[in-house]
Amino acid sequence: MLLNNKKVLILEQFVLDYDTKKYGRDIAKRLKLNQKTVANMLNELEREDILKYSREGKNKYYFLNKLNPHIREIIKLVEVGRKIRFLEKNSKLKDLFNKLEERASGMVLIFGSYASGKSNDKSDLDVFVIGSIKDIKDLEDLYNIKINIVKSIKNKFDKNEIFINEIIKNHIILKGIEEYIGLAWQA
């Protein structure tokens, strides 16, 4: 199994919610890729046992093959790739993100406008922490950005909660990838 850039982009559509079912045409439209290319990639991922599909009428809906013993490692690779692209895109704040990781014990996620790629110079940075984090007021002053920290605990990570569901669908994992995958898997 070799994951090329297009396969990774397609798999990113499935790591935003591990239970989601996706239709190839929707993926092609969202990624602005040729529909035939996406169909070929989906078929390859299905042959590699990474995805499965169900038929609804004439349509094939693809979903993660949770029975694949390596699927969590594949998800981890995709999440790391998302983090790297996020840090490259937001290179001016890379040091800030590193300092947030250092000051936190536990899991640290970015959500909101930064995670969705819709941030601007006036955007707040929304950070979700399961665990603890030291004071960040000095970081706000140093980087001239408002940082909203939302703290929680593991047993409150429930997909049925609207806020948690929004984080699952729109996140960048700075720290605690394996912990996040475990929580989102069970949520």
mmCIF file of C-alpha atoms in Angstrom:
data_model
loop_
_atom_site.group_PDB
_atom_site.id
_atom_site.type_symbol
_atom_site.label_atom_id
_atom_site.label_comp_id
_atom_site.label_asym_id
_atom_site.label_seq_id
_atom_site.Cartn_x
_atom_site.Cartn_y
_atom_site.Cartn_z
ATOM 1 C CA MET A 1 0.000 0.000 0.000
ATOM 2 C CA LEU A 2 1.439 3.297 -1.103
ATOM 3 C CA LEU A 3 -0.403 6.512 -0.319
ATOM 4 C CA ASN A 4 0.131 9.186 -2.942
ATOM 5 C CA ASN A 5 -0.995 12.805 -2.529
ATOM 6 C CA LYS A 6 -4.377 12.259 -4.168
ATOM 7 C CA LYS A 7 -5.124 9.218 -2.024
ATOM 8 C CA VAL A 8 -4.208 11.178 1.093
ATOM 9 C CA LEU A 9 -6.470 14.071 0.036
ATOM 10 C CA ILE A 10 -9.308 11.609 -0.479
ATOM 11 C CA LEU A 11 -8.661 9.880 2.858
ATOM 12 C CA GLU A 12 -8.756 13.276 4.582
ATOM 13 C CA GLN A 13 -12.454 13.359 3.748
ATOM 14 C CA PHE A 14 -12.932 10.269 5.915
ATOM 15 C CA VAL A 15 -10.815 11.289 8.924
ATOM 16 C CA LEU A 16 -13.049 14.271 9.644
ATOM 17 C CA ASP A 17 -15.607 11.733 10.876
ATOM 18 C CA TYR A 18 -14.662 8.068 11.089
ATOM 19 C CA ASP A 19 -18.281 6.953 10.591
ATOM 20 C CA THR A 20 -19.018 9.065 7.532
ATOM 21 C CA LYS A 21 -20.092 7.649 4.187
ATOM 22 C CA LYS A 22 -18.976 9.590 1.131
ATOM 23 C CA TYR A 23 -20.117 9.554 -2.463
ATOM 24 C CA GLY A 24 -17.333 9.823 -5.056
ATOM 25 C CA ARG A 25 -18.911 12.704 -6.953
ATOM 26 C CA ASP A 26 -19.140 14.766 -3.741
ATOM 27 C CA ILE A 27 -15.465 14.118 -2.983
ATOM 28 C CA ALA A 28 -14.472 15.127 -6.524
ATOM 29 C CA LYS A 29 -16.468 18.350 -6.253
ATOM 30 C CA ARG A 30 -15.071 19.226 -2.819
ATOM 31 C CA LEU A 31 -11.466 18.561 -3.853
ATOM 32 C CA LYS A 32 -11.897 20.028 -7.339
ATOM 33 C CA LEU A 33 -10.565 16.821 -8.888
ATOM 34 C CA ASN A 34 -11.667 14.932 -11.964
ATOM 35 C CA GLN A 35 -14.501 12.558 -11.078
ATOM 36 C CA LYS A 36 -12.882 9.625 -12.909
ATOM 37 C CA THR A 37 -9.601 10.174 -11.028
ATOM 38 C CA VAL A 38 -11.462 10.130 -7.706
ATOM 39 C CA ALA A 39 -13.388 6.996 -8.733
ATOM 40 C CA ASN A 40 -10.118 5.234 -9.608
ATOM 41 C CA MET A 41 -8.519 6.270 -6.293
ATOM 42 C CA LEU A 42 -11.588 5.136 -4.315
ATOM 43 C CA ASN A 43 -11.511 1.770 -6.098
ATOM 44 C CA GLU A 44 -7.794 1.402 -5.300
ATOM 45 C CA LEU A 45 -8.383 2.262 -1.637
ATOM 46 C CA GLU A 46 -11.177 -0.306 -1.572
ATOM 47 C CA ARG A 47 -8.933 -2.978 -3.156
ATOM 48 C CA GLU A 48 -6.265 -2.128 -0.550
ATOM 49 C CA ASP A 49 -8.876 -2.793 2.164
ATOM 50 C CA ILE A 50 -8.665 0.777 3.501
ATOM 51 C CA LEU A 51 -12.190 1.661 2.409
ATOM 52 C CA LYS A 52 -15.367 -0.353 1.977
ATOM 53 C CA TYR A 53 -18.513 0.658 0.178
ATOM 54 C CA SER A 54 -22.241 0.125 0.310
ATOM 55 C CA ARG A 55 -24.643 0.566 -2.571
ATOM 56 C CA GLU A 56 -27.662 2.795 -2.333
ATOM 57 C CA GLY A 57 -29.458 2.499 -5.634
ATOM 58 C CA LYS A 58 -26.834 2.993 -8.334
ATOM 59 C CA ASN A 59 -24.530 4.960 -6.027
ATOM 60 C CA LYS A 60 -21.521 3.633 -4.129
ATOM 61 C CA TYR A 61 -20.967 5.199 -0.717
ATOM 62 C CA TYR A 62 -17.480 4.673 0.663
ATOM 63 C CA PHE A 63 -16.471 4.490 4.324
ATOM 64 C CA LEU A 64 -13.422 3.561 6.393
ATOM 65 C CA ASN A 65 -12.851 -0.166 6.828
ATOM 66 C CA LYS A 66 -12.722 -0.245 10.613
ATOM 67 C CA LEU A 67 -11.986 -3.978 10.511
ATOM 68 C CA ASN A 68 -8.618 -3.354 8.845
ATOM 69 C CA PRO A 69 -6.046 -3.911 11.625
ATOM 70 C CA HIS A 70 -3.903 -1.058 10.246
ATOM 71 C CA ILE A 71 -6.636 1.550 9.795
ATOM 72 C CA ARG A 72 -5.715 3.546 12.904
ATOM 73 C CA GLU A 73 -2.117 3.833 11.680
ATOM 74 C CA ILE A 74 -3.372 4.992 8.283
ATOM 75 C CA ILE A 75 -5.591 7.580 9.988
ATOM 76 C CA LYS A 76 -2.579 8.714 12.009
ATOM 77 C CA LEU A 77 -0.550 9.239 8.811
ATOM 78 C CA VAL A 78 -3.357 11.296 7.295
ATOM 79 C CA GLU A 79 -3.747 13.396 10.465
ATOM 80 C CA VAL A 80 0.013 14.057 10.597
ATOM 81 C CA GLY A 81 -0.118 15.162 6.960
ATOM 82 C CA ARG A 82 -2.976 17.541 7.765
ATOM 83 C CA LYS A 83 -0.943 19.007 10.640
ATOM 84 C CA ILE A 84 2.128 19.508 8.444
ATOM 85 C CA ARG A 85 0.117 21.293 5.730
ATOM 86 C CA PHE A 86 -1.577 23.414 8.406
ATOM 87 C CA LEU A 87 1.784 24.454 9.887
ATOM 88 C CA GLU A 88 3.149 25.269 6.420
ATOM 89 C CA LYS A 89 0.099 27.380 5.609
ATOM 90 C CA ASN A 90 0.286 29.184 8.967
ATOM 91 C CA SER A 91 4.081 29.428 9.123
ATOM 92 C CA LYS A 92 3.999 32.850 10.841
ATOM 93 C CA LEU A 93 2.378 31.180 13.858
ATOM 94 C CA LYS A 94 4.414 27.957 13.849
ATOM 95 C CA ASP A 95 6.362 28.998 16.967
ATOM 96 C CA LEU A 96 3.085 29.822 18.725
ATOM 97 C CA PHE A 97 1.744 26.347 17.953
ATOM 98 C CA ASN A 98 4.958 24.770 19.258
ATOM 99 C CA LYS A 99 4.686 26.783 22.485
ATOM 100 C CA LEU A 100 1.056 25.730 22.932
ATOM 101 C CA GLU A 101 2.147 22.101 22.598
ATOM 102 C CA GLU A 102 4.925 22.620 25.172
ATOM 103 C CA ARG A 103 2.604 24.284 27.692
ATOM 104 C CA ALA A 104 -0.076 21.625 27.485
ATOM 105 C CA SER A 105 -0.227 18.207 29.008
ATOM 106 C CA GLY A 106 -2.678 16.056 27.137
ATOM 107 C CA MET A 107 -4.353 16.539 23.803
ATOM 108 C CA VAL A 108 -4.332 19.872 21.923
ATOM 109 C CA LEU A 109 -6.522 20.579 18.888
ATOM 110 C CA ILE A 110 -7.059 23.664 16.776
ATOM 111 C CA PHE A 111 -10.644 24.208 15.648
ATOM 112 C CA GLY A 112 -12.711 27.040 14.212
ATOM 113 C CA SER A 113 -11.586 29.369 11.438
ATOM 114 C CA TYR A 114 -7.906 28.383 11.595
ATOM 115 C CA ALA A 115 -8.691 24.668 11.245
ATOM 116 C CA SER A 116 -11.114 25.292 8.392
ATOM 117 C CA GLY A 117 -8.620 27.496 6.544
ATOM 118 C CA LYS A 118 -10.922 30.524 6.737
ATOM 119 C CA SER A 119 -8.904 32.607 9.186
ATOM 120 C CA ASN A 120 -7.763 36.161 8.596
ATOM 121 C CA ASP A 121 -5.595 38.669 10.486
ATOM 122 C CA LYS A 122 -8.435 39.447 12.897
ATOM 123 C CA SER A 123 -9.380 35.816 13.629
ATOM 124 C CA ASP A 124 -9.182 34.381 17.117
ATOM 125 C CA LEU A 125 -7.310 31.113 17.589
ATOM 126 C CA ASP A 126 -9.605 28.436 19.027
ATOM 127 C CA VAL A 127 -7.803 25.711 20.983
ATOM 128 C CA PHE A 128 -9.397 22.598 22.496
ATOM 129 C CA VAL A 129 -7.459 20.890 25.296
ATOM 130 C CA ILE A 130 -8.153 17.613 27.030
ATOM 131 C CA GLY A 131 -5.794 17.852 29.952
ATOM 132 C CA SER A 132 -4.239 21.035 31.262
ATOM 133 C CA ILE A 133 -2.430 24.026 29.814
ATOM 134 C CA LYS A 134 -0.329 26.704 31.447
ATOM 135 C CA ASP A 135 -1.228 30.384 31.178
ATOM 136 C CA ILE A 136 -1.001 31.727 27.627
ATOM 137 C CA LYS A 137 -1.585 35.463 28.144
ATOM 138 C CA ASP A 138 2.052 36.209 27.261
ATOM 139 C CA LEU A 139 1.613 34.298 23.971
ATOM 140 C CA GLU A 140 -1.429 36.394 23.092
ATOM 141 C CA ASP A 141 0.625 39.544 23.635
ATOM 142 C CA LEU A 142 3.709 38.230 21.838
ATOM 143 C CA TYR A 143 1.814 37.071 18.728
ATOM 144 C CA ASN A 144 -0.937 39.706 18.881
ATOM 145 C CA ILE A 145 -3.706 37.128 18.672
ATOM 146 C CA LYS A 146 -6.666 36.329 20.898
ATOM 147 C CA ILE A 147 -6.474 32.677 21.975
ATOM 148 C CA ASN A 148 -9.658 30.977 23.164
ATOM 149 C CA ILE A 149 -8.859 27.881 25.215
ATOM 150 C CA VAL A 150 -11.639 25.343 25.770
ATOM 151 C CA LYS A 151 -10.731 22.664 28.319
ATOM 152 C CA SER A 152 -12.466 19.349 28.734
ATOM 153 C CA ILE A 153 -11.943 15.840 30.051
ATOM 154 C CA LYS A 154 -11.925 12.521 28.197
ATOM 155 C CA ASN A 155 -15.274 11.255 29.434
ATOM 156 C CA LYS A 156 -17.002 14.421 28.162
ATOM 157 C CA PHE A 157 -15.834 13.751 24.579
ATOM 158 C CA ASP A 158 -19.228 12.761 23.168
ATOM 159 C CA LYS A 159 -20.021 12.913 19.458
ATOM 160 C CA ASN A 160 -23.665 13.638 20.293
ATOM 161 C CA GLU A 161 -22.655 16.976 21.797
ATOM 162 C CA ILE A 162 -22.923 19.643 19.096
ATOM 163 C CA PHE A 163 -19.668 21.342 20.111
ATOM 164 C CA ILE A 164 -17.668 18.077 20.118
ATOM 165 C CA ASN A 165 -19.203 17.074 16.791
ATOM 166 C CA GLU A 166 -18.059 20.389 15.283
ATOM 167 C CA ILE A 167 -14.521 19.756 16.553
ATOM 168 C CA ILE A 168 -14.528 16.238 15.086
ATOM 169 C CA LYS A 169 -15.569 17.611 11.689
ATOM 170 C CA ASN A 170 -13.116 20.519 11.734
ATOM 171 C CA HIS A 171 -9.856 19.999 13.617
ATOM 172 C CA ILE A 172 -6.100 20.003 13.416
ATOM 173 C CA ILE A 173 -4.343 17.849 16.003
ATOM 174 C CA LEU A 174 -1.283 19.612 17.424
ATOM 175 C CA LYS A 175 -0.612 17.097 20.181
ATOM 176 C CA GLY A 176 -2.031 13.715 21.145
ATOM 177 C CA ILE A 177 -2.894 12.164 17.780
ATOM 178 C CA GLU A 178 -3.260 8.619 19.114
ATOM 179 C CA GLU A 179 -5.323 9.845 22.056
ATOM 180 C CA TYR A 180 -7.623 11.786 19.716
ATOM 181 C CA ILE A 181 -8.058 8.828 17.361
ATOM 182 C CA GLY A 182 -9.006 6.632 20.320
ATOM 183 C CA LEU A 183 -11.565 9.138 21.598
ATOM 184 C CA ALA A 184 -13.065 9.902 18.180
ATOM 185 C CA TRP A 185 -13.199 6.178 17.386
ATOM 186 C CA GLN A 186 -15.395 5.576 20.447
ATOM 187 C CA ALA A 187 -17.376 8.828 20.393
#
